Amino acid sequence: MRETLKMLIKIQEIDQKVDQLNHSKIDLPAEIETLKKQVQDLDDNIADGQAKLAQLEKEKREQELGLETAQDRLKKYQQQLNRIKTNREYDAIQTEIDVQKASISEYEESILNIMTTSEELTETLEERRQELETLKVQNVPKWEQLEIDLSSIEDRLAIQQDHRKNVTVRLEGRLLAAYERIRKGKNGLAIVPIRKRACGGCFKTLPPQKIQEVRRTDSILTCENCGRILYWDENLES
Ligand SMILES: [Zn+2]
């Protein structure tokens, strides 16, 4: 293969790496952000659950206090029953006793409900904490690696630009300009191999004459359909 074509292929490889690096400069911060947000969201969820648990604990204490008060009152009314003289007094105290008993049973039920809810929430929180640990083991090394990748992009870009300069100084300016013009119009692919008797860029079958020309010629030949520069690669089944 002609030296010029080899240089163009090399330049295209470098340009594709540069494109990838430039894309990474945009994509990596978003990927890192997503990985961190997954951990943060689960962490927030656990914190919400803990706050809810504390609130339930507070409500339970309030209900227990109410229960104690009702129990004290009941005791007091039951003692009064022993000292009453009239039926009327008896009825009044008995009514109070019934009220306190109903109140006690309400408090007890409420406390039981709170305890059930708390137990379920505690279990859920334990599961979430394990999920969080697993997620951290997965995500932290990933985002640390991505942060390293991101911080080295500028250096890697500089290296590729150096490589490019080393190749382009040896290339005819007119040819480089043609390559750059085609590449710009063709989505980054300016020079393509012939594959299965077709252009490796637009996949249109090439006339046998054209294939022979590309194999033998010393000049730069392009695909008549898409305008890309064609080359022959012995290693490809063309
Ligand atoms: Zn083509």
Short mmCIF file of C-alpha atoms and ligand atoms in Angstrom, two decimals:
data_model
loop_
_atom_site.label_atom_id
_atom_site.label_comp_id
_atom_site.label_asym_id
_atom_site.label_seq_id
_atom_site.Cartn_x
_atom_site.Cartn_y
_atom_site.Cartn_z
CA MET A 1 0.00 0.00 0.00
CA ARG A 2 1.16 3.48 -0.75
CA GLU A 3 2.80 5.38 2.05
CA THR A 4 0.33 8.26 1.60
CA LEU A 5 -2.67 5.98 2.19
CA LYS A 6 -1.01 4.51 5.27
CA MET A 7 -0.54 8.01 6.61
CA LEU A 8 -4.18 8.92 5.93
CA ILE A 9 -5.34 5.75 7.69
CA LYS A 10 -3.11 6.60 10.63
CA ILE A 11 -4.46 10.16 10.78
CA GLN A 12 -8.02 8.84 10.69
CA GLU A 13 -7.25 6.46 13.59
CA ILE A 14 -5.88 9.37 15.57
CA ASP A 15 -8.87 11.57 14.70
CA GLN A 16 -11.26 8.83 15.82
CA LYS A 17 -9.43 8.58 19.16
CA VAL A 18 -9.62 12.36 19.52
CA ASP A 19 -13.37 12.25 18.80
CA GLN A 20 -13.82 9.52 21.41
CA LEU A 21 -11.88 11.51 23.99
CA ASN A 22 -13.93 14.62 23.26
CA HIS A 23 -17.13 12.63 23.68
CA SER A 24 -15.84 11.21 26.96
CA LYS A 25 -15.21 14.74 28.19
CA ILE A 26 -18.97 15.28 27.92
CA ASP A 27 -20.21 11.77 28.83
CA LEU A 28 -17.99 10.91 31.80
CA PRO A 29 -19.21 13.65 34.17
CA ALA A 30 -22.81 12.52 33.53
CA GLU A 31 -21.89 8.85 34.13
CA ILE A 32 -20.08 9.75 37.34
CA GLU A 33 -23.06 11.83 38.45
CA THR A 34 -25.49 8.95 37.81
CA LEU A 35 -23.37 6.49 39.85
CA LYS A 36 -23.11 8.95 42.74
CA LYS A 37 -26.81 9.79 42.61
CA GLN A 38 -27.79 6.11 42.91
CA VAL A 39 -25.88 5.91 46.20
CA GLN A 40 -27.15 9.30 47.37
CA ASP A 41 -30.80 8.41 46.64
CA LEU A 42 -30.59 5.17 48.64
CA ASP A 43 -28.80 7.00 51.44
CA ASP A 44 -31.57 9.64 51.51
CA ASN A 45 -34.18 6.90 51.51
CA ILE A 46 -32.55 5.29 54.57
CA ALA A 47 -32.35 8.66 56.34
CA ASP A 48 -36.08 9.20 55.68
CA GLY A 49 -36.82 5.75 57.12
CA GLN A 50 -34.76 6.50 60.22
CA ALA A 51 -36.62 9.78 60.75
CA LYS A 52 -39.92 7.91 60.38
CA LEU A 53 -38.73 5.33 62.93
CA ALA A 54 -37.82 8.08 65.41
CA GLN A 55 -41.24 9.64 64.89
CA LEU A 56 -42.93 6.27 65.58
CA GLU A 57 -40.84 5.89 68.75
CA LYS A 58 -42.02 9.31 69.90
CA GLU A 59 -45.67 8.46 69.16
CA LYS A 60 -45.29 5.19 71.08
CA ARG A 61 -43.97 7.05 74.15
CA GLU A 62 -46.95 9.43 73.97
CA GLN A 63 -49.37 6.50 73.78
CA GLU A 64 -47.60 4.76 76.69
CA LEU A 65 -47.92 7.91 78.74
CA GLY A 66 -51.65 8.08 77.91
CA LEU A 67 -51.99 4.41 78.83
CA GLU A 68 -50.31 4.96 82.20
CA THR A 69 -52.61 7.92 82.96
CA ALA A 70 -55.71 5.89 82.05
CA GLN A 71 -54.48 2.97 84.19
CA ASP A 72 -53.92 5.34 87.17
CA ARG A 73 -57.39 6.80 86.74
CA LEU A 74 -58.96 3.36 86.52
CA LYS A 75 -57.22 2.33 89.73
CA LYS A 76 -58.43 5.51 91.42
CA TYR A 77 -62.07 4.96 90.36
CA GLN A 78 -61.93 1.30 91.38
CA GLN A 79 -60.78 2.37 94.86
CA GLN A 80 -63.59 4.93 95.00
CA LEU A 81 -66.12 2.17 94.27
CA ASN A 82 -65.40 0.73 97.75
CA ARG A 83 -66.33 3.95 99.44
CA ILE A 84 -69.55 4.94 97.66
CA LYS A 85 -72.85 5.21 99.41
CA THR A 86 -75.58 5.65 96.77
CA ASN A 87 -76.59 3.92 93.57
CA ARG A 88 -76.29 7.17 91.73
CA GLU A 89 -72.68 7.59 92.82
CA TYR A 90 -72.06 3.95 91.88
CA ASP A 91 -73.43 4.50 88.36
CA ALA A 92 -71.35 7.64 87.86
CA ILE A 93 -68.12 5.89 88.94
CA GLN A 94 -68.95 2.79 86.91
CA THR A 95 -69.35 5.00 83.82
CA GLU A 96 -65.90 6.53 84.49
CA ILE A 97 -64.43 3.04 84.89
CA ASP A 98 -65.91 1.98 81.53
CA VAL A 99 -64.53 5.11 79.86
CA GLN A 100 -61.02 4.43 81.23
CA LYS A 101 -61.19 0.74 80.23
CA ALA A 102 -62.16 1.70 76.67
CA SER A 103 -59.39 4.26 76.64
CA ILE A 104 -56.83 1.68 77.88
CA SER A 105 -57.82 -0.76 75.19
CA GLU A 106 -57.50 1.95 72.53
CA TYR A 107 -54.01 2.90 73.79
CA GLU A 108 -52.95 -0.74 73.86
CA GLU A 109 -54.12 -1.32 70.32
CA SER A 110 -52.42 1.84 69.13
CA ILE A 111 -49.13 0.83 70.83
CA LEU A 112 -49.32 -2.61 69.23
CA ASN A 113 -49.90 -1.07 65.79
CA ILE A 114 -46.95 1.28 66.22
CA MET A 115 -44.73 -1.63 67.30
CA THR A 116 -45.73 -3.70 64.25
CA THR A 117 -45.06 -0.76 61.91
CA SER A 118 -41.71 -0.10 63.62
CA GLU A 119 -40.62 -3.73 63.29
CA GLU A 120 -41.48 -3.80 59.60
CA LEU A 121 -39.70 -0.52 59.00
CA THR A 122 -36.64 -1.72 60.94
CA GLU A 123 -36.48 -4.82 58.75
CA THR A 124 -36.85 -2.76 55.58
CA LEU A 125 -34.12 -0.39 56.75
CA GLU A 126 -31.77 -3.31 57.42
CA GLU A 127 -32.35 -4.56 53.87
CA ARG A 128 -31.77 -1.07 52.47
CA ARG A 129 -28.52 -0.73 54.41
CA GLN A 130 -27.30 -4.00 52.90
CA GLU A 131 -28.38 -2.80 49.45
CA LEU A 132 -26.47 0.42 50.06
CA GLU A 133 -23.31 -1.49 51.00
CA THR A 134 -23.58 -3.62 47.85
CA LEU A 135 -24.25 -0.55 45.72
CA LYS A 136 -21.24 1.25 47.18
CA VAL A 137 -18.99 -1.74 46.47
CA GLN A 138 -20.22 -1.62 42.86
CA ASN A 139 -20.37 2.12 42.24
CA VAL A 140 -17.49 3.68 44.18
CA PRO A 141 -14.64 1.94 42.30
CA LYS A 142 -16.48 2.65 39.02
CA TRP A 143 -16.77 6.38 39.59
CA GLU A 144 -13.24 6.59 40.99
CA GLN A 145 -11.93 4.98 37.80
CA LEU A 146 -14.08 7.30 35.66
CA GLU A 147 -12.77 10.32 37.58
CA ILE A 148 -9.21 9.15 36.86
CA ASP A 149 -10.13 8.68 33.19
CA LEU A 150 -11.70 12.13 33.07
CA SER A 151 -8.71 13.83 34.68
CA SER A 152 -6.35 12.24 32.14
CA ILE A 153 -8.34 13.18 29.03
CA GLU A 154 -6.50 16.45 28.36
CA ASP A 155 -3.14 14.64 28.58
CA ARG A 156 -4.34 11.90 26.25
CA LEU A 157 -5.67 14.50 23.81
CA ALA A 158 -2.29 16.24 23.80
CA ILE A 159 -0.54 12.92 23.05
CA GLN A 160 -2.87 12.25 20.10
CA GLN A 161 -2.35 15.80 18.76
CA ASP A 162 1.43 15.20 18.90
CA HIS A 163 1.05 11.93 16.99
CA ARG A 164 -1.10 13.69 14.42
CA LYS A 165 1.43 16.45 13.92
CA ASN A 166 4.20 13.91 13.40
CA VAL A 167 2.21 12.25 10.59
CA THR A 168 0.73 15.34 8.95
CA VAL A 169 4.11 17.08 8.49
CA ARG A 170 5.01 14.32 6.06
CA LEU A 171 1.73 14.58 4.14
CA GLU A 172 0.94 16.82 1.18
CA GLY A 173 -1.16 19.77 2.36
CA ARG A 174 -3.61 19.37 -0.53
CA LEU A 175 -4.25 15.75 0.41
CA LEU A 176 -4.70 16.51 4.09
CA ALA A 177 -7.21 19.23 3.17
CA ALA A 178 -9.13 16.76 0.97
CA TYR A 179 -9.13 14.18 3.76
CA GLU A 180 -10.41 16.73 6.25
CA ARG A 181 -13.12 17.94 3.90
CA ILE A 182 -14.40 14.39 3.24
CA ARG A 183 -14.20 13.45 6.92
CA LYS A 184 -16.26 16.47 7.93
CA GLY A 185 -19.00 15.60 5.45
CA LYS A 186 -18.93 11.86 6.12
CA ASN A 187 -19.38 11.50 9.84
CA GLY A 188 -15.70 11.07 10.64
CA LEU A 189 -14.97 8.37 8.07
CA ALA A 190 -12.95 9.67 5.10
CA ILE A 191 -10.85 6.67 4.13
CA VAL A 192 -12.33 3.17 3.96
CA PRO A 193 -11.22 -0.30 2.87
CA ILE A 194 -12.94 -2.29 0.16
CA ARG A 195 -14.98 -5.03 1.83
CA LYS A 196 -16.73 -7.83 -0.04
CA ARG A 197 -16.25 -5.95 -3.31
CA ALA A 198 -18.07 -2.93 -1.87
CA CYS A 199 -17.15 0.47 -0.45
CA GLY A 200 -16.49 0.07 3.30
CA GLY A 201 -18.20 3.41 3.93
CA CYS A 202 -21.48 3.35 2.00
CA PHE A 203 -21.47 -0.41 1.21
CA LYS A 204 -22.30 0.14 -2.44
CA THR A 205 -20.83 -2.58 -4.68
CA LEU A 206 -17.89 -1.28 -6.69
CA PRO A 207 -17.29 -2.03 -10.39
CA PRO A 208 -14.56 -4.73 -10.79
CA GLN A 209 -12.57 -2.20 -12.81
CA LYS A 210 -12.53 0.18 -9.86
CA ILE A 211 -11.39 -2.55 -7.46
CA GLN A 212 -8.52 -3.44 -9.79
CA GLU A 213 -7.56 0.23 -10.02
CA VAL A 214 -7.53 0.64 -6.23
CA ARG A 215 -5.40 -2.50 -5.89
CA ARG A 216 -2.80 -1.35 -8.41
CA THR A 217 -2.80 2.42 -8.66
CA ASP A 218 -0.52 4.91 -7.04
CA SER A 219 -3.10 7.67 -7.03
CA ILE A 220 -5.88 8.47 -4.59
CA LEU A 221 -9.20 6.98 -5.72
CA THR A 222 -12.60 7.67 -4.26
CA CYS A 223 -15.97 5.91 -4.15
CA GLU A 224 -18.22 7.43 -6.81
CA ASN A 225 -21.25 7.02 -4.57
CA CYS A 226 -20.08 8.55 -1.28
CA GLY A 227 -16.82 10.26 -2.19
CA ARG A 228 -14.69 8.48 0.41
CA ILE A 229 -11.09 7.54 -0.31
CA LEU A 230 -10.75 3.79 -0.99
CA TYR A 231 -7.88 1.48 -0.11
CA TRP A 232 -7.10 -2.18 -0.54
CA ASP A 233 -6.34 -4.24 2.54
CA GLU A 234 -4.91 -7.70 1.84
CA ASN A 235 -5.99 -8.86 5.29
CA LEU A 236 -9.65 -8.22 4.62
CA GLU A 237 -11.71 -10.63 2.56
CA SER A 238 -12.52 -8.19 -0.15
ZN ZN B 1 -18.85 4.75 -0.81
#
